[in-house]
Short mmCIF file of N, CA and C and ligand atoms in Angstrom, two decimals:
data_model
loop_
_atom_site.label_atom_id
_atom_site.label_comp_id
_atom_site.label_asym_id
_atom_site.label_seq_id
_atom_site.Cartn_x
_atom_site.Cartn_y
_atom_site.Cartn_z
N UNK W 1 0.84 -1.20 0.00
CA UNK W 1 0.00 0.00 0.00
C UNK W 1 0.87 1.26 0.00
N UNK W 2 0.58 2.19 -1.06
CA UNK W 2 1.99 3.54 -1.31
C UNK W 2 1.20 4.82 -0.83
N UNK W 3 2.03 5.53 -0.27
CA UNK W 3 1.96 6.82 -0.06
C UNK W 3 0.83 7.00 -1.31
N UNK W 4 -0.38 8.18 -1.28
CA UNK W 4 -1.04 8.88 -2.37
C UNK W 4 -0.47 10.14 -2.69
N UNK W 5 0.51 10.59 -1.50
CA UNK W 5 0.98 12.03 -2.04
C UNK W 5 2.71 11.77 -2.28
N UNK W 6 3.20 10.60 -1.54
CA UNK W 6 4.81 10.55 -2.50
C UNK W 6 4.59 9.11 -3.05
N UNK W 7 3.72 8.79 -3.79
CA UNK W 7 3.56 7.59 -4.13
C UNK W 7 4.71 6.22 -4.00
N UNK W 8 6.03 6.50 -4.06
CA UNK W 8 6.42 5.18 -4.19
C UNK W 8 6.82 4.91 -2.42
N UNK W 9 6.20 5.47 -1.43
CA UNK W 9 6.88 5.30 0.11
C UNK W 9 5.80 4.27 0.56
N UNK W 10 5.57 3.30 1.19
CA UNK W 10 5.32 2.25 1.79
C UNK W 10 4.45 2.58 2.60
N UNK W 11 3.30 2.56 3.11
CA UNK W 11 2.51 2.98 4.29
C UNK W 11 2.87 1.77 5.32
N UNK W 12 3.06 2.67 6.42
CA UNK W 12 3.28 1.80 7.74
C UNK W 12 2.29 1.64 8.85
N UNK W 13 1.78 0.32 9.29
CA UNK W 13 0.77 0.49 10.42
C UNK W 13 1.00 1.44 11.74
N UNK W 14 0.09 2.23 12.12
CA UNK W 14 0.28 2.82 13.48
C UNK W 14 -0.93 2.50 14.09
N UNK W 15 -1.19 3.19 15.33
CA UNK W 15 -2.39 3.15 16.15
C UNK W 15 -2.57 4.64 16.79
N UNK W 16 -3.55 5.13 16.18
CA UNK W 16 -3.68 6.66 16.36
C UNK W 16 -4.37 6.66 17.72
N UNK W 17 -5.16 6.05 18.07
CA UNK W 17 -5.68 6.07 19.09
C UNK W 17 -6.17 4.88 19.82
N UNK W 18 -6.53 4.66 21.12
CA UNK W 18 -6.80 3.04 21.64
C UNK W 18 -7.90 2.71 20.71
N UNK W 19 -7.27 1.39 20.20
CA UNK W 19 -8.54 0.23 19.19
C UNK W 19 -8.17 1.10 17.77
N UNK W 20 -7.74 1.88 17.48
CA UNK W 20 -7.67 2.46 16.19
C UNK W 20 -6.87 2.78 15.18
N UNK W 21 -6.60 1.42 14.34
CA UNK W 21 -5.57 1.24 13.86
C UNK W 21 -5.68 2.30 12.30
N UNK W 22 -4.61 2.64 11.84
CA UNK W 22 -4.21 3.41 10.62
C UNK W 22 -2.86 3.29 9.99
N UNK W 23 -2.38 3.60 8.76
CA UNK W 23 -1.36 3.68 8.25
C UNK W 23 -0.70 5.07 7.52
N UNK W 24 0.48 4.46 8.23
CA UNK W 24 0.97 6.14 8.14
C UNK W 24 1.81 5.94 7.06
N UNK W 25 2.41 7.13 6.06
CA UNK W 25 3.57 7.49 5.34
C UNK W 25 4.94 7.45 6.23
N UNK W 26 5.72 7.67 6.49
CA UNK W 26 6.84 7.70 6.83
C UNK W 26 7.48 8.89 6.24
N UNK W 27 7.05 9.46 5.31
CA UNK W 27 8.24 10.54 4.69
C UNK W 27 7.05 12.04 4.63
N UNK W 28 5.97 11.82 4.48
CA UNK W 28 4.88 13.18 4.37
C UNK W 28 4.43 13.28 5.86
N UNK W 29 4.01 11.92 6.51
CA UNK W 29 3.16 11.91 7.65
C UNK W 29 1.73 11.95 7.83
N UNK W 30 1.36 11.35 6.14
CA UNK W 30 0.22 11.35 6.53
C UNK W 30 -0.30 10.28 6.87
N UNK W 31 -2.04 10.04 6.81
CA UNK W 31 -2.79 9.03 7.50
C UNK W 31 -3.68 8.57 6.81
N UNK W 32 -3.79 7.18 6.19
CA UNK W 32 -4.84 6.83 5.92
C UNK W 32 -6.09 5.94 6.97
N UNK W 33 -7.27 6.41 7.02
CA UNK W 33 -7.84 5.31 8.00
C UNK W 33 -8.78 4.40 6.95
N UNK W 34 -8.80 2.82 7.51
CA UNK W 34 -10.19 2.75 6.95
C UNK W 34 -11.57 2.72 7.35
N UNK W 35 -12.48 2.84 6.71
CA UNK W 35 -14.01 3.56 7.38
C UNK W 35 -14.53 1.93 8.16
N UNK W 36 -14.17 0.88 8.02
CA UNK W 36 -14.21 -0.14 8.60
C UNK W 36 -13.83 0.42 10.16
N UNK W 37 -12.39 0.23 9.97
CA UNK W 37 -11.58 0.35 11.26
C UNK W 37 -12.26 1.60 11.77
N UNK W 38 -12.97 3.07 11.27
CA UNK W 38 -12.96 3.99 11.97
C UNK W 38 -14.50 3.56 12.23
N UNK W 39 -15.13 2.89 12.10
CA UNK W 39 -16.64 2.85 12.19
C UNK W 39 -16.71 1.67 13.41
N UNK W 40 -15.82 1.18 13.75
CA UNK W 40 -15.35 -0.16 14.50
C UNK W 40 -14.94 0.49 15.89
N UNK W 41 -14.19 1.72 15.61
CA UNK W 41 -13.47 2.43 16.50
C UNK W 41 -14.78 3.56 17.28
N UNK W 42 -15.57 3.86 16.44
CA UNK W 42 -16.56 5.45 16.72
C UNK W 42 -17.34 4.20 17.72
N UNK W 43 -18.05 3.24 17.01
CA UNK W 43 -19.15 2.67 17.91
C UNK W 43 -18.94 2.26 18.93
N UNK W 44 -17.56 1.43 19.38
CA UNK W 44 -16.66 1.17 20.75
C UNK W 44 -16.75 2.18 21.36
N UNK W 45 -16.65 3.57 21.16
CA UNK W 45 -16.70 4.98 21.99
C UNK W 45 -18.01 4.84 22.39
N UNK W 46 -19.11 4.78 21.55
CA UNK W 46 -20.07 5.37 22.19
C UNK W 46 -20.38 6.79 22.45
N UNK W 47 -19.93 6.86 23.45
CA UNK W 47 -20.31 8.20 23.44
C UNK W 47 -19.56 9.80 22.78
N UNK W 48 -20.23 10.93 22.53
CA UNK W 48 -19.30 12.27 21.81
C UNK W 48 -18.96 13.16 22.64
N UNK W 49 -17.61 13.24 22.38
CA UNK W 49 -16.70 14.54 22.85
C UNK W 49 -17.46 16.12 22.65
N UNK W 50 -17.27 16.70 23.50
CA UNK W 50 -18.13 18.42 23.58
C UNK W 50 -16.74 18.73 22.58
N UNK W 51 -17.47 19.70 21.06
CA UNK W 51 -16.57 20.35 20.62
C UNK W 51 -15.64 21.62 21.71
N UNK W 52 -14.43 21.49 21.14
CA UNK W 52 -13.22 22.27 22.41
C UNK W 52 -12.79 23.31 21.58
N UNK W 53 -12.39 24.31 22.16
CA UNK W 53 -11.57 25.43 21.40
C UNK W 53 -10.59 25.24 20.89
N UNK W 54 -10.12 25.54 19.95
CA UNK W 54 -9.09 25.33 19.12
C UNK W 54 -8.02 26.41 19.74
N UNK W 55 -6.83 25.51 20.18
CA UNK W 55 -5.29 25.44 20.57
C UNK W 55 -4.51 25.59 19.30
N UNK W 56 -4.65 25.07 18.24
CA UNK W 56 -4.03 24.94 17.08
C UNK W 56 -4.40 25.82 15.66
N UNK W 57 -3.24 26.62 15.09
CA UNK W 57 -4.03 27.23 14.22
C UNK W 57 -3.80 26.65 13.00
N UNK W 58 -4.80 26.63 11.99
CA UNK W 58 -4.49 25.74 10.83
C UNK W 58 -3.53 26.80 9.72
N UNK W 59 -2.15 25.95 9.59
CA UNK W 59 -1.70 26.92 8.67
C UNK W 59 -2.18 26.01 6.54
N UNK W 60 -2.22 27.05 6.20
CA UNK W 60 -2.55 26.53 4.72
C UNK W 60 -1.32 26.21 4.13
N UNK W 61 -0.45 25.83 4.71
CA UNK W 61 0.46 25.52 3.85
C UNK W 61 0.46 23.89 3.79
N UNK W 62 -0.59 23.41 5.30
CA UNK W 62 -0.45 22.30 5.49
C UNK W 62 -1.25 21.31 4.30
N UNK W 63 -2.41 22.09 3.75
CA UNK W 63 -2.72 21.43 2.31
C UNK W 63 -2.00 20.75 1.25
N UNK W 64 -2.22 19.82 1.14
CA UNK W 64 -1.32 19.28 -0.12
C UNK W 64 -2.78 19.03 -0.95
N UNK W 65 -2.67 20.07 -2.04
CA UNK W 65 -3.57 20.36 -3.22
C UNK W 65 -3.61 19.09 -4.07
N UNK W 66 -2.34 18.51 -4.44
CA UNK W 66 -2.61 17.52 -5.41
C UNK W 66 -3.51 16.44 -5.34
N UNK W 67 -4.20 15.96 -6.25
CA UNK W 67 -5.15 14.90 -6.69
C UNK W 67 -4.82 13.68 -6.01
N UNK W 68 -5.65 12.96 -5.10
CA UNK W 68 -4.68 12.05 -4.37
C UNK W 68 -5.75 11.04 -5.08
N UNK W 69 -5.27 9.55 -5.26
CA UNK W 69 -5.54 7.80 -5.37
C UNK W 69 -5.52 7.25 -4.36
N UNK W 70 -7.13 6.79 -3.86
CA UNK W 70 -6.91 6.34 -2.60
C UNK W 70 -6.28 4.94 -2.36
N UNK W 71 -5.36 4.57 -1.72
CA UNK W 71 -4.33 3.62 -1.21
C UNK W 71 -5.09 2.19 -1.12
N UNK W 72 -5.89 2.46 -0.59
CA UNK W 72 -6.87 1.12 -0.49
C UNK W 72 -7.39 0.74 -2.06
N UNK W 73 -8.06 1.28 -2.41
CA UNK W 73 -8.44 0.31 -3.58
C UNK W 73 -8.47 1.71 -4.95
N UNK W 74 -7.48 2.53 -5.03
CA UNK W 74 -7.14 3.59 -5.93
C UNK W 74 -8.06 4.30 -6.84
N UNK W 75 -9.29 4.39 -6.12
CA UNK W 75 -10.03 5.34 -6.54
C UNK W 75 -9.61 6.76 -6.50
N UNK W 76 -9.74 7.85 -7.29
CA UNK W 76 -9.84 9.15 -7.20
C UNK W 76 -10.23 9.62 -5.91
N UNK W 77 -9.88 10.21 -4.69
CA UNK W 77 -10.37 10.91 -4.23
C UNK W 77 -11.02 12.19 -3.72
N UNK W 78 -11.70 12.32 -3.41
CA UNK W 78 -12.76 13.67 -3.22
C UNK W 78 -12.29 14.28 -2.05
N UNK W 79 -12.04 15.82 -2.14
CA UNK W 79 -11.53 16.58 -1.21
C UNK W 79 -12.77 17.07 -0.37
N UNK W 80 -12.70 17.38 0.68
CA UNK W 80 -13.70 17.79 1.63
C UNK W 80 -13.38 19.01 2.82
N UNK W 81 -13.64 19.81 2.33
CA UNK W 81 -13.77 20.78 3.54
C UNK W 81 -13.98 20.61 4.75
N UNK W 82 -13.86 21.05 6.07
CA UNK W 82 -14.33 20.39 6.68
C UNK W 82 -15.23 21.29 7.76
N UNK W 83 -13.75 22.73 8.00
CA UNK W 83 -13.94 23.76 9.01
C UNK W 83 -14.43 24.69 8.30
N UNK W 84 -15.17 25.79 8.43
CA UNK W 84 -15.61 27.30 7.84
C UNK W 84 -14.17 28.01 7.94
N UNK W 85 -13.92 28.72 6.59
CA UNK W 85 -13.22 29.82 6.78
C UNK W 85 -11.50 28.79 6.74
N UNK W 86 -11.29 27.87 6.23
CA UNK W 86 -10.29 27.40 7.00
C UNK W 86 -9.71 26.64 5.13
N UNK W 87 -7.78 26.06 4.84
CA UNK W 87 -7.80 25.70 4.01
C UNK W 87 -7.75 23.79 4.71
N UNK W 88 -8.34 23.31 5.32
CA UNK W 88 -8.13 22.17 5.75
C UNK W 88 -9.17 21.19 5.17
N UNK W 89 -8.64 20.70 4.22
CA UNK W 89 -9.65 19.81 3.47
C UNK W 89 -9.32 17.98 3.78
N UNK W 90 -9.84 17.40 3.93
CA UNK W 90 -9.69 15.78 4.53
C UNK W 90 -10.15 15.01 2.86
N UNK W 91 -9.16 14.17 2.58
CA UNK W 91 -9.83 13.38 1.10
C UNK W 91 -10.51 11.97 1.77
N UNK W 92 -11.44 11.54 0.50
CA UNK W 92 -12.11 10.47 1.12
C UNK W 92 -12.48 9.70 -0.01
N UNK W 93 -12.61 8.54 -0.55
CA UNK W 93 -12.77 7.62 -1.52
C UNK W 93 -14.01 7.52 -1.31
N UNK W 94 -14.78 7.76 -2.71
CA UNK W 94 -16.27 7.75 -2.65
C UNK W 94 -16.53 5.98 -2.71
N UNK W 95 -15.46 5.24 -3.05
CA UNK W 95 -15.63 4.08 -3.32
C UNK W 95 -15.93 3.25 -2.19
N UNK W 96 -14.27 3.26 -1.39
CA UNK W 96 -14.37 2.21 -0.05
C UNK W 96 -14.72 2.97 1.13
N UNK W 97 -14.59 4.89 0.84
CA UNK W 97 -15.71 5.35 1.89
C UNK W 97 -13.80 5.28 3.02
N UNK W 98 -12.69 4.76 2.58
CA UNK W 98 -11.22 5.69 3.37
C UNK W 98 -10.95 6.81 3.27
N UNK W 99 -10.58 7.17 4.10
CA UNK W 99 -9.84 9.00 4.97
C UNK W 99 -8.47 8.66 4.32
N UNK W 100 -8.35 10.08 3.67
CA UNK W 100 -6.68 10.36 4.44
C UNK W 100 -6.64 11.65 4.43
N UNK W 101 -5.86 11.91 5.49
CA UNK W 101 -5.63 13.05 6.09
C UNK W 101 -4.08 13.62 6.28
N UNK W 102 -3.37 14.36 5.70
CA UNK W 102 -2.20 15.15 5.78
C UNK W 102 -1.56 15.38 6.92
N UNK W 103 -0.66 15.25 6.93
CA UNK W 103 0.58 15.76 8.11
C UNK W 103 -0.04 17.05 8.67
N UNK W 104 -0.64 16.59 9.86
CA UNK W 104 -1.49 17.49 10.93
C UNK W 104 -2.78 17.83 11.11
N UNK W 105 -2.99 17.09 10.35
CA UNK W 105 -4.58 17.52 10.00
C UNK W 105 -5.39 16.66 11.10
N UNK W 106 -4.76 15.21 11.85
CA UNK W 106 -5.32 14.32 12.51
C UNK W 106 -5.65 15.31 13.63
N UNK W 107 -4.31 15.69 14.47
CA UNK W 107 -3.86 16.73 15.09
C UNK W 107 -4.65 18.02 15.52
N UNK W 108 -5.14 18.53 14.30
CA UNK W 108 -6.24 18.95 13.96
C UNK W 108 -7.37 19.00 14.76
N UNK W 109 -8.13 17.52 14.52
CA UNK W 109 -9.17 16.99 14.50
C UNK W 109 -9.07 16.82 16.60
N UNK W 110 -8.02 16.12 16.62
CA UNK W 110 -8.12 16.04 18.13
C UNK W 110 -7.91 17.16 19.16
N UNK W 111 -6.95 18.24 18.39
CA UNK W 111 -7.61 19.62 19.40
C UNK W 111 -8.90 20.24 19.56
N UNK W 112 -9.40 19.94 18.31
CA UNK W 112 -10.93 20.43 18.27
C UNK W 112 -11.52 19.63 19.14
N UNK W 113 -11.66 18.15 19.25
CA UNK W 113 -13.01 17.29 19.76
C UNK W 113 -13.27 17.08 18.52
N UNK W 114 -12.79 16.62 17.38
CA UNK W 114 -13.61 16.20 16.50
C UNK W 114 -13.21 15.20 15.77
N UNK W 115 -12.76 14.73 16.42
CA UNK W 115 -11.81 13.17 15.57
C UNK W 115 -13.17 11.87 15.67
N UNK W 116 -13.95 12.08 16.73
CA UNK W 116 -15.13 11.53 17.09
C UNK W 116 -15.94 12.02 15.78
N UNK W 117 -16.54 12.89 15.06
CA UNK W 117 -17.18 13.61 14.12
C UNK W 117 -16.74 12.90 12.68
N UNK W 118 -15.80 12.37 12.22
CA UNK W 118 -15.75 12.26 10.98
C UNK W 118 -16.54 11.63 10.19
N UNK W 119 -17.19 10.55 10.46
CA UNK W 119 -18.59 10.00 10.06
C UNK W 119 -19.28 11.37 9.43
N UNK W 120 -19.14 11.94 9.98
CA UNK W 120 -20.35 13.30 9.55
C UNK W 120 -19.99 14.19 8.75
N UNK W 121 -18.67 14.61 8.77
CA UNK W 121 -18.48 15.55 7.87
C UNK W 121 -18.51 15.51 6.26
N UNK W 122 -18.53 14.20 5.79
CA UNK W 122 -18.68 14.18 4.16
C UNK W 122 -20.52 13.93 4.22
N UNK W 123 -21.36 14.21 4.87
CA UNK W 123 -22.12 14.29 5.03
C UNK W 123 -23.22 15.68 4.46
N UNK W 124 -24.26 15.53 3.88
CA UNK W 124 -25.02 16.84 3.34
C UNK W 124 -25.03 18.17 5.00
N UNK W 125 -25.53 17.86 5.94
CA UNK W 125 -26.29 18.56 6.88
C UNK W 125 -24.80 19.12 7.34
N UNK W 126 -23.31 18.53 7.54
CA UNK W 126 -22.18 18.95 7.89
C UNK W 126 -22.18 19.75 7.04
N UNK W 127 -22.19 19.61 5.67
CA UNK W 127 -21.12 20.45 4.25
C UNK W 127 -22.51 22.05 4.38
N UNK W 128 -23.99 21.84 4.42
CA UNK W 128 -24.82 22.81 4.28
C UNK W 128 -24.62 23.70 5.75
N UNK W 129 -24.49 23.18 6.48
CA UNK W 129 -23.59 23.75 7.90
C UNK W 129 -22.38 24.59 7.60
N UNK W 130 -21.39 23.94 7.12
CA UNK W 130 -20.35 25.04 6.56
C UNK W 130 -20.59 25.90 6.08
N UNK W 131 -21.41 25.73 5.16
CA UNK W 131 -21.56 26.92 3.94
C UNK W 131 -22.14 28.22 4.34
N UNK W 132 -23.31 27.69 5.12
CA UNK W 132 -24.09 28.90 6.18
C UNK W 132 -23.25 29.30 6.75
N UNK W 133 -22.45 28.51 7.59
CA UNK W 133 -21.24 29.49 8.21
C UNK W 133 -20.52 30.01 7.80
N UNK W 134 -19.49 29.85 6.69
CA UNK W 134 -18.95 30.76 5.90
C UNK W 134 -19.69 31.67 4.97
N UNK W 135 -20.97 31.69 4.47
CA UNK W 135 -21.61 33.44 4.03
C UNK W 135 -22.43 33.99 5.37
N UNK W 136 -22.61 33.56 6.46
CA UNK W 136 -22.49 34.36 7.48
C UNK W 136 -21.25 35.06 7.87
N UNK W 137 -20.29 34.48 8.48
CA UNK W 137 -18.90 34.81 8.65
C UNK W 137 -18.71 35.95 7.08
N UNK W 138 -19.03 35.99 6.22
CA UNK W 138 -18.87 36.80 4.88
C UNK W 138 -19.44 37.88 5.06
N UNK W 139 -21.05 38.00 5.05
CA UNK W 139 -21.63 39.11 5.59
C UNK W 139 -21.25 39.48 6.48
N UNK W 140 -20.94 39.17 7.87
CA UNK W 140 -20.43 39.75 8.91
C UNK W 140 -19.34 40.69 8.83
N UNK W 141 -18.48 40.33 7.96
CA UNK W 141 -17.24 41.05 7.53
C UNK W 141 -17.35 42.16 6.91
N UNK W 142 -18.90 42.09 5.65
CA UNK W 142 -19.13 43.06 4.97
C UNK W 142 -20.01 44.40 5.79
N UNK W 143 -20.87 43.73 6.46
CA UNK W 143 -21.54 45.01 7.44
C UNK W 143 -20.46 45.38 8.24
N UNK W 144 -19.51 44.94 8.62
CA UNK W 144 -18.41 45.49 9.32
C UNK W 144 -17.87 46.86 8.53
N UNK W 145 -17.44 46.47 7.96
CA UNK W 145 -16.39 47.10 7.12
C UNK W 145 -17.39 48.41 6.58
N UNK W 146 -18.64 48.32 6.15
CA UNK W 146 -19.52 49.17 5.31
C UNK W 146 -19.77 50.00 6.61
N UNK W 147 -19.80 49.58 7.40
CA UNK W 147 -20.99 50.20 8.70
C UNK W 147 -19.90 50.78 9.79
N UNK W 148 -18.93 50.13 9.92
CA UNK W 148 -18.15 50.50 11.10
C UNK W 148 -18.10 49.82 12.35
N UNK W 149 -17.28 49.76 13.36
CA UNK W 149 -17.75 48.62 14.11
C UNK W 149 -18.70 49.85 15.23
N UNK W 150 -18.67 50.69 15.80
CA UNK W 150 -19.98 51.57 16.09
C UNK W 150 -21.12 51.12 16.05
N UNK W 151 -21.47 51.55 15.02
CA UNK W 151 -22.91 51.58 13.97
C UNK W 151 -23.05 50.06 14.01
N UNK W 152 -22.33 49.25 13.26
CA UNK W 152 -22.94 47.94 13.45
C UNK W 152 -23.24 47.43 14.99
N UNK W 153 -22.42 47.37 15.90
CA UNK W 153 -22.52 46.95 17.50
C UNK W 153 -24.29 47.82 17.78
N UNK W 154 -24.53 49.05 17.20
CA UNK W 154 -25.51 49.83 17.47
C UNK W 154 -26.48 49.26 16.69
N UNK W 155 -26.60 48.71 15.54
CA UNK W 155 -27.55 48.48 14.90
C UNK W 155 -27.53 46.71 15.25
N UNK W 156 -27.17 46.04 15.93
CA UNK W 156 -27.33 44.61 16.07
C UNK W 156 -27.84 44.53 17.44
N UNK W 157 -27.40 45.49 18.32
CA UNK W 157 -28.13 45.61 19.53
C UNK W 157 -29.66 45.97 19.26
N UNK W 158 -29.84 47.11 18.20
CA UNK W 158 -31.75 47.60 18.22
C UNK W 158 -32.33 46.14 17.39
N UNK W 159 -31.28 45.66 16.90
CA UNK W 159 -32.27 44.35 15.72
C UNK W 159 -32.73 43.45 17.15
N UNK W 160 -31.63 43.57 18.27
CA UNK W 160 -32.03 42.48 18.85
C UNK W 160 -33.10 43.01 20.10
N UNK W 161 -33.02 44.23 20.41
CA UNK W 161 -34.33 44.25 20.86
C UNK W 161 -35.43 44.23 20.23
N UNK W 162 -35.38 44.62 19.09
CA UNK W 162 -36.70 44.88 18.15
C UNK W 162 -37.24 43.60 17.99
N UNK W 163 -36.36 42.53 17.87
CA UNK W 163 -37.04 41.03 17.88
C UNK W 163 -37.97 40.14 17.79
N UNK W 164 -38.29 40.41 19.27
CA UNK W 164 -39.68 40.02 19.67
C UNK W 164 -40.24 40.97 20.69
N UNK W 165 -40.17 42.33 20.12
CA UNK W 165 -40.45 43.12 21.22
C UNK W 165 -42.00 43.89 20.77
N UNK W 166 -43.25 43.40 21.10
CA UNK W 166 -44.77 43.53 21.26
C UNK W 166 -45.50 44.57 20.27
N UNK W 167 -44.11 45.94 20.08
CA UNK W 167 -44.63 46.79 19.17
C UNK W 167 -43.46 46.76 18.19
N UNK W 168 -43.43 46.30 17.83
CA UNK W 168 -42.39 45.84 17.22
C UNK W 168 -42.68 46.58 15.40
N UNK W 169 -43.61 46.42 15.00
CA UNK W 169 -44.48 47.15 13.48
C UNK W 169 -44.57 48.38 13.58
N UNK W 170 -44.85 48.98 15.17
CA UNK W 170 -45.07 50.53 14.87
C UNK W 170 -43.53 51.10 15.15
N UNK W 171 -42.39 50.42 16.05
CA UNK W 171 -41.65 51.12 16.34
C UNK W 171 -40.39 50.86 14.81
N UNK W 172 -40.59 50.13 14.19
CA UNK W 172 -40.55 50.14 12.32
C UNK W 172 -41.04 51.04 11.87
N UNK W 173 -41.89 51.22 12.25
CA UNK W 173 -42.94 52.24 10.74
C UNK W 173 -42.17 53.41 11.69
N UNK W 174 -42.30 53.60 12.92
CA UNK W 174 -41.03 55.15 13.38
C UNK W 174 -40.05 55.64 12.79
N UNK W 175 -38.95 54.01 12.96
CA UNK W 175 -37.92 54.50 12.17
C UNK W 175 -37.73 54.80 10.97
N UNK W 176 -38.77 54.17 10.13
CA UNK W 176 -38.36 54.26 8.59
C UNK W 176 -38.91 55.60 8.40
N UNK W 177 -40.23 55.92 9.22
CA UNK W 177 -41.08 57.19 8.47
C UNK W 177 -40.35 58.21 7.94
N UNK W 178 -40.79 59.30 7.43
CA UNK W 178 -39.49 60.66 7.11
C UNK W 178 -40.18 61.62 8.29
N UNK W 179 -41.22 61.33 8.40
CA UNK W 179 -41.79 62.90 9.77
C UNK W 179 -42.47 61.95 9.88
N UNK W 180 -42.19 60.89 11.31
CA UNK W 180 -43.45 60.01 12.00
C UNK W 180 -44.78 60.93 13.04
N UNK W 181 -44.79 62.49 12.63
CA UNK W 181 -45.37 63.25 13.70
C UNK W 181 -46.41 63.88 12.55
N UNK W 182 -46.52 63.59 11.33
CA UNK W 182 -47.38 64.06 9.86
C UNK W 182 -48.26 62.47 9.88
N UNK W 183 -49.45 62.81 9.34
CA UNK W 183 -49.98 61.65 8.84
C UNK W 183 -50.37 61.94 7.37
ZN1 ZN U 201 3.84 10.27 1.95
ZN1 ZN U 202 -10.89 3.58 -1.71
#
């Protein structure tokens, strides 16, 4: 079984975690798991880790862009996003449904609390999750920048009383009016 990103290096067995066997590169560091072994490994847990703050910052250099062949049975694999806002993408064989993951990326996964999660992330409700979060995180940036941080802190505070607050239609029709004191 060869490296997918230096192809001719040998993958070597490790054990990333108790019961959870994987094979590593030796010369990149990366990881392949298989969804056997990791589906063998998640249900033995049982139970999920509370996502944790991130200790670690993801640098983009740690991406390796190229087209990877997954090791197990050399299908093409599919890159996957995983975090909002972030270049940390995890590949995954649509075929046998194996991970591999880049020199740190495991690393990654276990400062967060989310090494427990991977089942989910090539998943629709994970990937439509991201996306909301990154054009939120987008807009956020843009009312920033347009508005000021002032004005916006001022105008997110009245949105949030205005909310659910009883007069809520007339104290609208106030602000927008041009002379709310003319009928
Ligand atoms: Zn390698
Ligand atoms: Zn495969």
């Amino acid at each position: 079984m060869r490296c997918p990103v230096c192809k001719n290096n040998t993958l070597g067995s490790i054990t990333l975690l108790d019961k959870l066997p994987a094979r590593q590169c030796s010369n990149c560091k990366g990881v392949s798991i298989s969804s056997n072994a990791y589906l063998a490994w998640r249900r033995r847990l049982g139970r999920e880790f509370p996502p944790k703050e991130a200790a670690i910052d993801i640098d983009p250099l740690w991406e390796v862009k190229e087209l990877k062949f997954c090791p197990d049975c050399g299908h093409i694999m599919a890159r996957y996003k995983i975090l909002p806002d972030t270049e940390l993408y995890i590949d995954r064989c649509r075929s046998c449904n194996g991970t591999w993951l880049d020199h740190h990326e495991w690393e990654v996964l276990i400062d967060r609390n989310l090494h427990d999660n991977m089942n989910e992330f090539f998943t629709r409700p994970w990937q439509d999750n991201l996306r909301a979060l990154e054009t939120k995180n987008h807009l956020d940036s843009i009312y920033l920048e347009k508005l000021g941080e002032e004005d916006y802190e001022n105008v997110k505070r009245m949105r949030e009383w205005l909310k659910d607050h009883p007069m809520r239609g007339m104290l609208l029709a106030f602000l927008q009016a041009e002379d709310p004191y003319k009928v």
